[in-house]
PDB file of C-alpha atoms in Angstrom:
ATOM      1  CA  ASP A   1      15.226  -4.391  11.582  1.00 54.00           C
ATOM      2  CA  THR A   2      13.504  -1.370  13.216  1.00 76.00           C
ATOM      3  CA  GLY A   3      10.887  -0.992   9.796  1.00 91.00           C
ATOM      4  CA  VAL A   4      10.512   1.753   7.159  1.00 94.00           C
ATOM      5  CA  SER A   5      10.798   5.163   8.611  1.00 95.00           C
ATOM      6  CA  GLN A   6       9.458   8.174   7.094  1.00 96.00           C
ATOM      7  CA  ASN A   7       9.743  11.868   8.069  1.00 96.00           C
ATOM      8  CA  PRO A   8       8.147  14.201   9.202  1.00 97.00           C
ATOM      9  CA  ARG A   9       4.888  12.580  10.425  1.00 95.00           C
ATOM     10  CA  HIS A  10       2.888  15.500   9.151  1.00 96.00           C
ATOM     11  CA  LYS A  11       3.489  18.686   6.941  1.00 97.00           C
ATOM     12  CA  ILE A  12       1.687  22.043   7.443  1.00 98.00           C
ATOM     13  CA  THR A  13       2.789  24.223   4.258  1.00 97.00           C
ATOM     14  CA  LYS A  14       0.867  26.898   2.223  1.00 97.00           C
ATOM     15  CA  ARG A  15       0.299  26.617  -1.555  1.00 97.00           C
ATOM     16  CA  GLY A  16       3.592  27.040  -3.707  1.00 97.00           C
ATOM     17  CA  GLN A  17       5.789  26.475  -1.128  1.00 97.00           C
ATOM     18  CA  ASN A  18       8.370  23.178  -1.455  1.00 98.00           C
ATOM     19  CA  VAL A  19       8.369  20.543   0.825  1.00 98.00           C
ATOM     20  CA  THR A  20      10.710  17.303   1.387  1.00 98.00           C
ATOM     21  CA  PHE A  21       9.923  13.888   2.183  1.00 98.00           C
ATOM     22  CA  ARG A  22      12.085  11.467   3.856  1.00 98.00           C
ATOM     23  CA  CYS A  23      11.790   7.272   3.489  1.00 98.00           C
ATOM     24  CA  ASP A  24      14.133   5.355   5.391  1.00 97.00           C
ATOM     25  CA  PRO A  25      13.522   1.499   4.217  1.00 96.00           C
ATOM     26  CA  ILE A  26      14.412  -1.585   6.002  1.00 93.00           C
ATOM     27  CA  SER A  27      18.182  -2.159   5.639  1.00 91.00           C
ATOM     28  CA  GLU A  28      19.225  -4.059   3.073  1.00 84.00           C
ATOM     29  CA  HIS A  29      16.005  -3.849   0.802  1.00 90.00           C
ATOM     30  CA  ASN A  30      17.112  -3.023  -2.154  1.00 90.00           C
ATOM     31  CA  ARG A  31      13.543  -1.897  -3.718  1.00 91.00           C
ATOM     32  CA  LEU A  32      11.760   0.767  -2.521  1.00 94.00           C
ATOM     33  CA  TYR A  33       8.461   2.701  -3.445  1.00 95.00           C
ATOM     34  CA  TRP A  34       6.523   5.619  -3.043  1.00 96.00           C
ATOM     35  CA  TYR A  35       2.908   5.978  -3.174  1.00 96.00           C
ATOM     36  CA  ARG A  36      -0.054   8.376  -2.448  1.00 96.00           C
ATOM     37  CA  GLN A  37      -2.943   7.837  -1.042  1.00 95.00           C
ATOM     38  CA  THR A  38      -5.883  10.256   0.080  1.00 93.00           C
ATOM     39  CA  LEU A  39      -8.716   9.665   2.330  1.00 88.00           C
ATOM     40  CA  GLY A  40     -11.413   7.025   1.156  1.00 86.00           C
ATOM     41  CA  GLN A  41      -8.830   5.308  -1.236  1.00 90.00           C
ATOM     42  CA  GLY A  42      -6.277   2.687  -1.547  1.00 93.00           C
ATOM     43  CA  PRO A  43      -2.539   3.859  -1.728  1.00 95.00           C
ATOM     44  CA  GLU A  44      -1.498   5.109  -5.266  1.00 94.00           C
ATOM     45  CA  PHE A  45       1.789   4.340  -6.660  1.00 94.00           C
ATOM     46  CA  LEU A  46       4.051   6.877  -7.471  1.00 95.00           C
ATOM     47  CA  THR A  47       7.371   5.882  -8.510  1.00 95.00           C
ATOM     48  CA  TYR A  48      10.107   2.614  -7.039  1.00 93.00           C
ATOM     49  CA  PHE A  49      13.426   2.397  -7.086  1.00 93.00           C
ATOM     50  CA  GLN A  50      16.435  -0.720  -7.483  1.00 91.00           C
ATOM     51  CA  ASN A  51      19.215   0.547  -5.823  1.00 91.00           C
ATOM     52  CA  GLU A  52      19.997   3.868  -6.701  1.00 92.00           C
ATOM     53  CA  ALA A  53      17.954   3.655 -10.059  1.00 93.00           C
ATOM     54  CA  GLN A  54      14.463   4.867 -10.117  1.00 93.00           C
ATOM     55  CA  LEU A  55      12.798   2.516 -12.750  1.00 91.00           C
ATOM     56  CA  GLU A  56       9.193   3.299 -12.881  1.00 89.00           C
ATOM     57  CA  LYS A  57       7.255   6.690 -12.787  1.00 91.00           C
ATOM     58  CA  SER A  58       3.488   6.730 -12.404  1.00 90.00           C
ATOM     59  CA  ARG A  59       1.563   9.307 -14.868  1.00 87.00           C
ATOM     60  CA  LEU A  60       0.704  10.652 -11.254  1.00 81.00           C
ATOM     61  CA  LEU A  61       3.742  11.933 -10.904  1.00 84.00           C
ATOM     62  CA  SER A  62       3.810  15.270 -12.197  1.00 87.00           C
ATOM     63  CA  ASP A  63       7.315  17.403 -13.076  1.00 91.00           C
ATOM     64  CA  ARG A  64       5.982  19.269  -9.893  1.00 95.00           C
ATOM     65  CA  PHE A  65       7.265  15.713  -8.251  1.00 95.00           C
ATOM     66  CA  SER A  66      11.042  14.170  -7.826  1.00 95.00           C
ATOM     67  CA  ALA A  67      12.380  11.469  -6.122  1.00 96.00           C
ATOM     68  CA  GLU A  68      15.643  10.587  -5.664  1.00 96.00           C
ATOM     69  CA  ARG A  69      17.676   7.711  -3.763  1.00 96.00           C
ATOM     70  CA  PRO A  70      21.230   9.241  -4.062  1.00 91.00           C
ATOM     71  CA  LYS A  71      23.536   6.128  -2.603  1.00 86.00           C
ATOM     72  CA  GLY A  72      20.758   3.098  -3.064  1.00 84.00           C
ATOM     73  CA  SER A  73      19.329   3.421   0.906  1.00 90.00           C
ATOM     74  CA  PHE A  74      17.076   6.581   1.914  1.00 96.00           C
ATOM     75  CA  SER A  75      15.216   8.250  -0.422  1.00 97.00           C
ATOM     76  CA  THR A  76      13.231  11.668  -0.351  1.00 97.00           C
ATOM     77  CA  LEU A  77      10.599  13.326  -1.814  1.00 97.00           C
ATOM     78  CA  GLU A  78      10.184  16.456  -3.146  1.00 97.00           C
ATOM     79  CA  ILE A  79       7.026  18.382  -4.243  1.00 97.00           C
ATOM     80  CA  GLN A  80       7.661  22.062  -6.072  1.00 97.00           C
ATOM     81  CA  ARG A  81       4.718  24.888  -5.825  1.00 97.00           C
ATOM     82  CA  THR A  82       2.565  22.829  -3.544  1.00 97.00           C
ATOM     83  CA  GLU A  83      -0.805  22.453  -4.546  1.00 96.00           C
ATOM     84  CA  GLN A  84      -4.092  22.033  -2.474  1.00 96.00           C
ATOM     85  CA  GLY A  85      -4.416  18.948  -4.550  1.00 94.00           C
ATOM     86  CA  ASP A  86      -1.203  17.512  -3.438  1.00 96.00           C
ATOM     87  CA  SER A  87      -2.864  16.998   0.133  1.00 97.00           C
ATOM     88  CA  ALA A  88      -2.834  13.178   0.797  1.00 96.00           C
ATOM     89  CA  MET A  89      -0.854  10.587   2.747  1.00 96.00           C
ATOM     90  CA  TYR A  90       2.854   9.829   0.989  1.00 97.00           C
ATOM     91  CA  LEU A  91       3.856   6.505   1.731  1.00 97.00           C
ATOM     92  CA  CYS A  92       6.878   4.925   1.755  1.00 97.00           C
ATOM     93  CA  ALA A  93       7.702   0.732   1.212  1.00 95.00           C
ATOM     94  CA  SER A  94      10.460  -1.620   0.711  1.00 93.00           C
ATOM     95  CA  SER A  95      10.726  -4.892  -0.021  1.00 90.00           C
ATOM     96  CA  PRO A  96      13.932  -7.149  -0.056  1.00 86.00           C
ATOM     97  CA  LEU A  97      14.121  -8.433  -3.756  1.00 76.00           C
ATOM     98  CA  PRO A  98      12.397  -8.126  -6.775  1.00 70.00           C
ATOM     99  CA  ALA A  99      10.197 -10.820  -6.774  1.00 71.00           C
ATOM    100  CA  VAL A 100       6.567 -10.763  -7.857  1.00 66.00           C
ATOM    101  CA  GLU A 101       5.826 -12.373  -4.273  1.00 68.00           C
ATOM    102  CA  GLU A 102       7.819 -10.611  -2.220  1.00 79.00           C
ATOM    103  CA  THR A 103       5.965  -8.283   0.522  1.00 84.00           C
ATOM    104  CA  GLN A 104       6.223  -4.739   0.735  1.00 89.00           C
ATOM    105  CA  TYR A 105       6.764  -3.404   4.035  1.00 91.00           C
ATOM    106  CA  PHE A 106       5.307   0.114   4.464  1.00 93.00           C
ATOM    107  CA  GLY A 107       6.178   2.761   6.596  1.00 94.00           C
ATOM    108  CA  PRO A 108       3.746   4.934   8.711  1.00 93.00           C
ATOM    109  CA  GLY A 109       3.368   7.803   5.873  1.00 95.00           C
ATOM    110  CA  THR A 110       3.488  11.399   6.210  1.00 97.00           C
ATOM    111  CA  ARG A 111       0.342  12.920   5.972  1.00 96.00           C
ATOM    112  CA  LEU A 112       0.764  16.594   3.924  1.00 98.00           C
ATOM    113  CA  LEU A 113      -2.217  19.456   4.262  1.00 97.00           C
ATOM    114  CA  VAL A 114      -1.616  21.812   1.493  1.00 97.00           C
ATOM    115  CA  LEU A 115      -3.687  25.106   3.149  1.00 96.00           C
TER     116      LEU A 115
ATOM    117  CA  GLY B   1      -4.280  -2.262 -17.329  1.00 84.00           C
ATOM    118  CA  ASP B   2      -4.187  -3.849 -13.816  1.00 89.00           C
ATOM    119  CA  SER B   3      -7.195  -3.223 -11.196  1.00 93.00           C
ATOM    120  CA  VAL B   4      -8.805  -4.458  -8.058  1.00 96.00           C
ATOM    121  CA  THR B   5     -12.533  -3.938  -6.970  1.00 96.00           C
ATOM    122  CA  GLN B   6     -13.231  -4.520  -3.180  1.00 94.00           C
ATOM    123  CA  MET B   7     -16.716  -4.957  -1.355  1.00 84.00           C
ATOM    124  CA  GLU B   8     -18.196  -0.931  -0.436  1.00 80.00           C
ATOM    125  CA  GLY B   9     -18.131  -0.694   3.230  1.00 81.00           C
ATOM    126  CA  PRO B  10     -18.252  -0.264   5.913  1.00 94.00           C
ATOM    127  CA  VAL B  11     -19.063  -2.991   7.549  1.00 95.00           C
ATOM    128  CA  THR B  12     -19.815  -3.149  10.782  1.00 96.00           C
ATOM    129  CA  LEU B  13     -20.915  -6.737  13.071  1.00 96.00           C
ATOM    130  CA  SER B  14     -21.308  -8.246  16.219  1.00 97.00           C
ATOM    131  CA  GLU B  15     -18.377  -9.916  17.898  1.00 97.00           C
ATOM    132  CA  GLU B  16     -18.247 -13.488  17.229  1.00 96.00           C
ATOM    133  CA  ALA B  17     -19.695 -12.902  13.590  1.00 97.00           C
ATOM    134  CA  PHE B  18     -18.595 -14.612  10.255  1.00 97.00           C
ATOM    135  CA  LEU B  19     -16.938 -11.897   8.137  1.00 96.00           C
ATOM    136  CA  THR B  20     -16.268 -11.880   4.280  1.00 97.00           C
ATOM    137  CA  ILE B  21     -14.857  -9.100   1.977  1.00 97.00           C
ATOM    138  CA  ASN B  22     -14.722  -9.285  -1.516  1.00 97.00           C
ATOM    139  CA  CYS B  23     -12.036  -8.754  -3.252  1.00 97.00           C
ATOM    140  CA  THR B  24     -12.358  -9.171  -7.365  1.00 97.00           C
ATOM    141  CA  TYR B  25      -9.195  -8.251  -9.410  1.00 96.00           C
ATOM    142  CA  THR B  26      -8.545  -7.789 -13.359  1.00 94.00           C
ATOM    143  CA  ALA B  27      -5.225  -8.240 -14.650  1.00 91.00           C
ATOM    144  CA  THR B  28      -2.666 -10.183 -17.369  1.00 83.00           C
ATOM    145  CA  GLY B  29      -0.176 -12.649 -16.630  1.00 81.00           C
ATOM    146  CA  TYR B  30       0.208 -14.681 -13.233  1.00 84.00           C
ATOM    147  CA  PRO B  31       0.242 -11.568 -10.441  1.00 90.00           C
ATOM    148  CA  SER B  32       0.403 -12.411  -7.033  1.00 91.00           C
ATOM    149  CA  LEU B  33      -2.279 -11.094  -4.208  1.00 94.00           C
ATOM    150  CA  PHE B  34      -1.816  -9.623  -0.999  1.00 94.00           C
ATOM    151  CA  TRP B  35      -4.266  -8.280   1.990  1.00 97.00           C
ATOM    152  CA  TYR B  36      -3.409  -5.607   4.071  1.00 96.00           C
ATOM    153  CA  VAL B  37      -4.300  -4.238   7.140  1.00 96.00           C
ATOM    154  CA  GLN B  38      -4.521  -0.745   8.577  1.00 93.00           C
ATOM    155  CA  TYR B  39      -5.141   0.022  12.146  1.00 91.00           C
ATOM    156  CA  PRO B  40      -6.663   3.419  13.275  1.00 85.00           C
ATOM    157  CA  GLY B  41      -3.057   5.458  13.613  1.00 81.00           C
ATOM    158  CA  GLU B  42      -1.171   2.870  12.443  1.00 84.00           C
ATOM    159  CA  GLY B  43       0.539   1.666   8.380  1.00 86.00           C
ATOM    160  CA  LEU B  44      -0.562  -0.651   6.189  1.00 92.00           C
ATOM    161  CA  GLN B  45       0.706  -3.853   7.613  1.00 93.00           C
ATOM    162  CA  LEU B  46       0.482  -7.457   5.004  1.00 93.00           C
ATOM    163  CA  LEU B  47      -2.280  -9.756   6.553  1.00 96.00           C
ATOM    164  CA  LEU B  48      -1.817 -12.637   4.309  1.00 96.00           C
ATOM    165  CA  LYS B  49      -0.897 -13.241   0.447  1.00 94.00           C
ATOM    166  CA  ALA B  50      -1.126 -16.013  -2.266  1.00 94.00           C
ATOM    167  CA  THR B  51       1.490 -16.292  -5.084  1.00 90.00           C
ATOM    168  CA  LYS B  52      -0.326 -18.666  -7.343  1.00 90.00           C
ATOM    169  CA  ALA B  53      -3.536 -20.294  -8.486  1.00 92.00           C
ATOM    170  CA  ASP B  54      -5.804 -22.075  -5.509  1.00 94.00           C
ATOM    171  CA  ASP B  55      -2.905 -20.878  -2.815  1.00 95.00           C
ATOM    172  CA  LYS B  56      -4.760 -20.424   0.211  1.00 97.00           C
ATOM    173  CA  GLY B  57      -3.322 -17.686   2.601  1.00 96.00           C
ATOM    174  CA  SER B  58      -3.581 -17.473   6.385  1.00 97.00           C
ATOM    175  CA  ASN B  59      -2.926 -15.197   9.263  1.00 96.00           C
ATOM    176  CA  LYS B  60      -4.875 -14.693  12.536  1.00 95.00           C
ATOM    177  CA  GLY B  61      -7.403 -16.675  11.516  1.00 96.00           C
ATOM    178  CA  PHE B  62      -7.907 -14.967   8.431  1.00 98.00           C
ATOM    179  CA  GLU B  63      -7.893 -16.681   4.764  1.00 98.00           C
ATOM    180  CA  ALA B  64      -8.373 -16.019   1.370  1.00 98.00           C
ATOM    181  CA  THR B  65      -7.992 -18.822  -1.271  1.00 98.00           C
ATOM    182  CA  TYR B  66      -6.844 -17.266  -4.737  1.00 96.00           C
ATOM    183  CA  ARG B  67      -9.604 -18.515  -7.486  1.00 96.00           C
ATOM    184  CA  LYS B  68      -8.287 -17.690 -11.425  1.00 93.00           C
ATOM    185  CA  GLU B  69     -10.891 -18.624 -12.647  1.00 94.00           C
ATOM    186  CA  THR B  70     -13.642 -16.454 -10.883  1.00 95.00           C
ATOM    187  CA  THR B  71     -10.224 -13.759 -10.393  1.00 95.00           C
ATOM    188  CA  SER B  72     -11.298 -13.375  -6.461  1.00 97.00           C
ATOM    189  CA  PHE B  73      -9.280 -13.125  -3.604  1.00 98.00           C
ATOM    190  CA  HIS B  74     -12.142 -12.882  -1.175  1.00 98.00           C
ATOM    191  CA  LEU B  75     -11.113 -12.447   2.822  1.00 98.00           C
ATOM    192  CA  GLU B  76     -13.214 -14.746   5.736  1.00 98.00           C
ATOM    193  CA  LYS B  77     -12.572 -15.156   8.809  1.00 97.00           C
ATOM    194  CA  GLY B  78     -15.012 -17.497  11.091  1.00 96.00           C
ATOM    195  CA  SER B  79     -15.333 -15.347  14.227  1.00 96.00           C
ATOM    196  CA  VAL B  80     -14.395 -11.700  14.456  1.00 97.00           C
ATOM    197  CA  GLN B  81     -13.107 -10.104  17.583  1.00 97.00           C
ATOM    198  CA  VAL B  82     -13.024  -5.867  18.340  1.00 96.00           C
ATOM    199  CA  SER B  83     -10.107  -5.686  17.637  1.00 95.00           C
ATOM    200  CA  ASP B  84     -10.004  -6.363  14.309  1.00 97.00           C
ATOM    201  CA  SER B  85     -11.760  -3.408  13.598  1.00 96.00           C
ATOM    202  CA  ALA B  86      -9.455  -1.619  10.496  1.00 96.00           C
ATOM    203  CA  VAL B  87      -9.342  -0.978   7.348  1.00 95.00           C
ATOM    204  CA  TYR B  88      -8.673  -3.769   4.695  1.00 97.00           C
ATOM    205  CA  PHE B  89      -7.023  -3.641   1.651  1.00 97.00           C
ATOM    206  CA  CYS B  90      -6.685  -5.798  -1.212  1.00 97.00           C
ATOM    207  CA  ALA B  91      -4.182  -5.589  -3.477  1.00 95.00           C
ATOM    208  CA  LEU B  92      -1.792  -7.031  -6.308  1.00 93.00           C
ATOM    209  CA  ARG B  93       1.467  -7.402  -7.510  1.00 89.00           C
ATOM    210  CA  ASN B  94       2.392  -8.113 -11.390  1.00 82.00           C
ATOM    211  CA  THR B  95       5.085  -8.804 -13.499  1.00 67.00           C
ATOM    212  CA  ASN B  96       8.616  -6.976 -12.651  1.00 64.00           C
ATOM    213  CA  ALA B  97       7.545  -6.938  -9.135  1.00 61.00           C
ATOM    214  CA  GLY B  98       6.947  -3.269  -9.377  1.00 77.00           C
ATOM    215  CA  LYS B  99       3.913  -1.262  -8.439  1.00 85.00           C
ATOM    216  CA  SER B 100       0.988  -2.673  -6.449  1.00 90.00           C
ATOM    217  CA  THR B 101      -2.165  -2.128  -7.501  1.00 93.00           C
ATOM    218  CA  PHE B 102      -4.594  -1.576  -4.333  1.00 95.00           C
ATOM    219  CA  GLY B 103      -8.566  -1.487  -4.071  1.00 96.00           C
ATOM    220  CA  ASP B 104     -10.367   1.409  -2.053  1.00 94.00           C
ATOM    221  CA  GLY B 105     -10.436  -0.582   1.160  1.00 95.00           C
ATOM    222  CA  THR B 106     -13.040  -1.495   3.351  1.00 96.00           C
ATOM    223  CA  THR B 107     -13.822  -0.380   7.185  1.00 95.00           C
ATOM    224  CA  LEU B 108     -14.821  -3.080   9.358  1.00 96.00           C
ATOM    225  CA  THR B 109     -15.776  -2.113  12.692  1.00 96.00           C
ATOM    226  CA  VAL B 110     -16.716  -4.829  15.269  1.00 97.00           C
ATOM    227  CA  LYS B 111     -19.163  -4.008  18.047  1.00 96.00           C
ATOM    228  CA  PRO B 112     -18.611  -5.749  21.387  1.00 94.00           C
TER     229      PRO B 112
END
């Protein structure tokens, strides 16, 4: 069990460019979550998957954001036409079972800076 | 909707001092409550959790009790160490085991 991994760890891009982040959850974890964290705030929910099905999307997830988990394993989060307001830490988490008490295991995050 | 409110920081304590970080929540139903810790340069880690009213979560000397009557989940430690310096997040998860809702975090600095 190597934990949740995210790539890249850091990304600097120019406004208007597209970026894609990858998350590899803990093996056999069915649930995968994406959050966004800005400086001085707690993580804010973006979306989550049960296997390959995307079950919920936050209103924060504008039409420039898209997330996939095609085979129920790794996931990608793409931001199109980035804006400076997209600068944040993007966190991925996974959990083994769909239970309220189940722990979410977080990755180290991808820090995005949009110039 | 669900929400979590943490005491504002930063909090600065001397080593061996007593720590309390307040957390209150608003939620329908019967959420599970969590404290996560984020050490400098690292990701969020679960510190402790409680899944029903009156449960006490504990880990590494930290404790928190799920108080439904006061909708609170305050974090306590009797004697902090320099190594406890980190950002602490209170969070809840509600029905359908979907998203977690987090507070804004409290930065703790412990000085020798």
